mmCIF file of C-alpha atoms in Angstrom:
data_model
loop_
_atom_site.group_PDB
_atom_site.id
_atom_site.type_symbol
_atom_site.label_atom_id
_atom_site.label_comp_id
_atom_site.label_asym_id
_atom_site.label_seq_id
_atom_site.Cartn_x
_atom_site.Cartn_y
_atom_site.Cartn_z
ATOM 1 C CA ARG A 1 40.507 -2.153 -42.191
ATOM 2 C CA GLU A 2 36.947 -1.622 -41.097
ATOM 3 C CA ILE A 3 36.504 -0.899 -37.404
ATOM 4 C CA GLU A 4 33.587 -2.625 -35.729
ATOM 5 C CA SER A 5 31.542 -0.346 -33.552
ATOM 6 C CA MET A 6 31.541 -1.252 -29.871
ATOM 7 C CA HIS A 7 28.546 -0.511 -27.660
ATOM 8 C CA ARG A 8 29.439 2.236 -25.195
ATOM 9 C CA ASP A 9 27.412 3.426 -22.236
ATOM 10 C CA SER A 10 27.089 7.148 -21.622
ATOM 11 C CA VAL A 11 28.766 8.322 -18.431
ATOM 12 C CA ALA A 12 28.624 11.435 -16.268
ATOM 13 C CA SER A 13 32.135 12.845 -16.537
ATOM 14 C CA SER A 14 33.864 16.143 -17.249
ATOM 15 C CA SER A 15 36.316 14.461 -19.654
ATOM 16 C CA LEU A 16 34.586 11.325 -20.985
ATOM 17 C CA VAL A 17 31.322 10.865 -22.902
ATOM 18 C CA SER A 18 30.971 7.087 -23.076
ATOM 19 C CA ILE A 19 32.753 3.850 -22.160
ATOM 20 C CA GLY A 20 32.526 0.325 -23.604
ATOM 21 C CA HIS A 21 34.310 -2.970 -22.971
ATOM 22 C CA ASN A 22 34.603 -6.294 -24.780
ATOM 23 C CA PRO A 23 35.362 -8.978 -22.174
ATOM 24 C CA LEU A 24 36.443 -11.487 -24.846
ATOM 25 C CA THR A 25 39.127 -9.265 -26.368
ATOM 26 C CA GLN A 26 39.699 -7.172 -23.194
ATOM 27 C CA VAL A 27 39.442 -3.988 -25.251
ATOM 28 C CA LEU A 28 38.206 -0.902 -23.421
ATOM 29 C CA GLU A 29 36.839 1.854 -25.638
ATOM 30 C CA VAL A 30 36.472 5.434 -24.406
ATOM 31 C CA GLU A 31 34.925 8.443 -26.096
ATOM 32 C CA PHE A 32 36.380 11.755 -25.002
ATOM 33 C CA LYS A 33 34.588 15.104 -24.783
ATOM 34 C CA ASN A 34 36.665 16.386 -27.730
ATOM 35 C CA GLY A 35 35.065 13.720 -29.970
ATOM 36 C CA ASP A 36 38.016 11.325 -30.177
ATOM 37 C CA VAL A 37 37.457 7.618 -29.530
ATOM 38 C CA GLY A 38 40.328 5.511 -28.233
ATOM 39 C CA GLU A 39 40.965 1.908 -27.259
ATOM 40 C CA HIS A 40 43.005 0.435 -24.439
ATOM 41 C CA GLU A 41 44.127 -3.186 -24.877
ATOM 42 C CA GLY A 42 44.303 -5.833 -22.156
ATOM 43 C CA VAL A 43 41.821 -4.303 -19.704
ATOM 44 C CA PRO A 44 40.290 -7.074 -17.553
ATOM 45 C CA ALA A 45 36.531 -7.182 -16.932
ATOM 46 C CA ASP A 46 36.896 -6.582 -13.182
ATOM 47 C CA LEU A 47 38.813 -3.333 -13.782
ATOM 48 C CA TYR A 48 36.152 -2.223 -16.278
ATOM 49 C CA GLN A 49 33.497 -2.889 -13.638
ATOM 50 C CA GLN A 50 35.430 -0.808 -11.094
ATOM 51 C CA PHE A 51 35.755 1.936 -13.721
ATOM 52 C CA MET A 52 31.998 1.995 -14.331
ATOM 53 C CA GLU A 53 31.273 2.053 -10.578
ATOM 54 C CA SER A 54 33.794 4.811 -9.878
ATOM 55 C CA PRO A 55 32.285 8.164 -8.855
ATOM 56 C CA SER A 56 34.935 9.986 -10.952
ATOM 57 C CA LYS A 57 35.406 8.322 -14.340
ATOM 58 C CA GLY A 58 38.055 10.787 -15.508
ATOM 59 C CA GLN A 59 40.109 10.387 -12.349
ATOM 60 C CA PHE A 60 39.837 6.572 -12.464
ATOM 61 C CA HIS A 61 40.886 6.550 -16.134
ATOM 62 C CA HIS A 62 43.866 8.766 -15.363
ATOM 63 C CA GLN A 63 45.013 6.807 -12.280
ATOM 64 C CA HIS A 64 44.333 3.181 -13.265
ATOM 65 C CA ILE A 65 44.103 2.887 -17.058
ATOM 66 C CA ARG A 66 45.862 5.708 -18.937
ATOM 67 C CA GLY A 67 49.562 4.968 -19.232
ATOM 68 C CA VAL A 68 49.048 1.427 -17.912
ATOM 69 C CA PHE A 69 47.314 -0.261 -20.864
ATOM 70 C CA PRO A 70 48.362 0.207 -24.514
ATOM 71 C CA PHE A 71 46.275 2.929 -26.169
ATOM 72 C CA LYS A 72 45.438 4.041 -29.686
ATOM 73 C CA ILE A 73 43.012 6.531 -31.192
ATOM 74 C CA VAL A 74 40.562 4.675 -33.438
ATOM 75 C CA GLU A 75 38.372 7.606 -34.427
ATOM 76 C CA ARG A 76 39.329 11.270 -34.485
ATOM 77 C CA ARG A 77 36.786 14.044 -34.727
ATOM 78 C CA ALA A 78 37.490 16.169 -37.786
ATOM 79 C CA GLY A 79 39.595 19.126 -36.760
ATOM 80 C CA ALA A 80 40.281 17.779 -33.266
ATOM 81 C CA PRO A 81 43.673 18.685 -31.838
ATOM 82 C CA PRO A 82 46.048 15.742 -31.201
ATOM 83 C CA ARG A 83 45.919 14.233 -27.710
#
């Protein structure tokens, strides 16, 4: 299946490169510093907004999104170690 590219905004973070969100499908897409891109399902628009406004994107992702919303890697950088 062909994966449609989601627009992501660059963010200042020690662990994340960019973040995107589709409010219709509630899919949150994150690009990690290691080159992997992953998607979280079921993320509401208000939580995405809080994420983008958070002073620490990595900490917010770890505390409020990772482990809470279903996640899958959709793009893996060649040679990247598994997460």
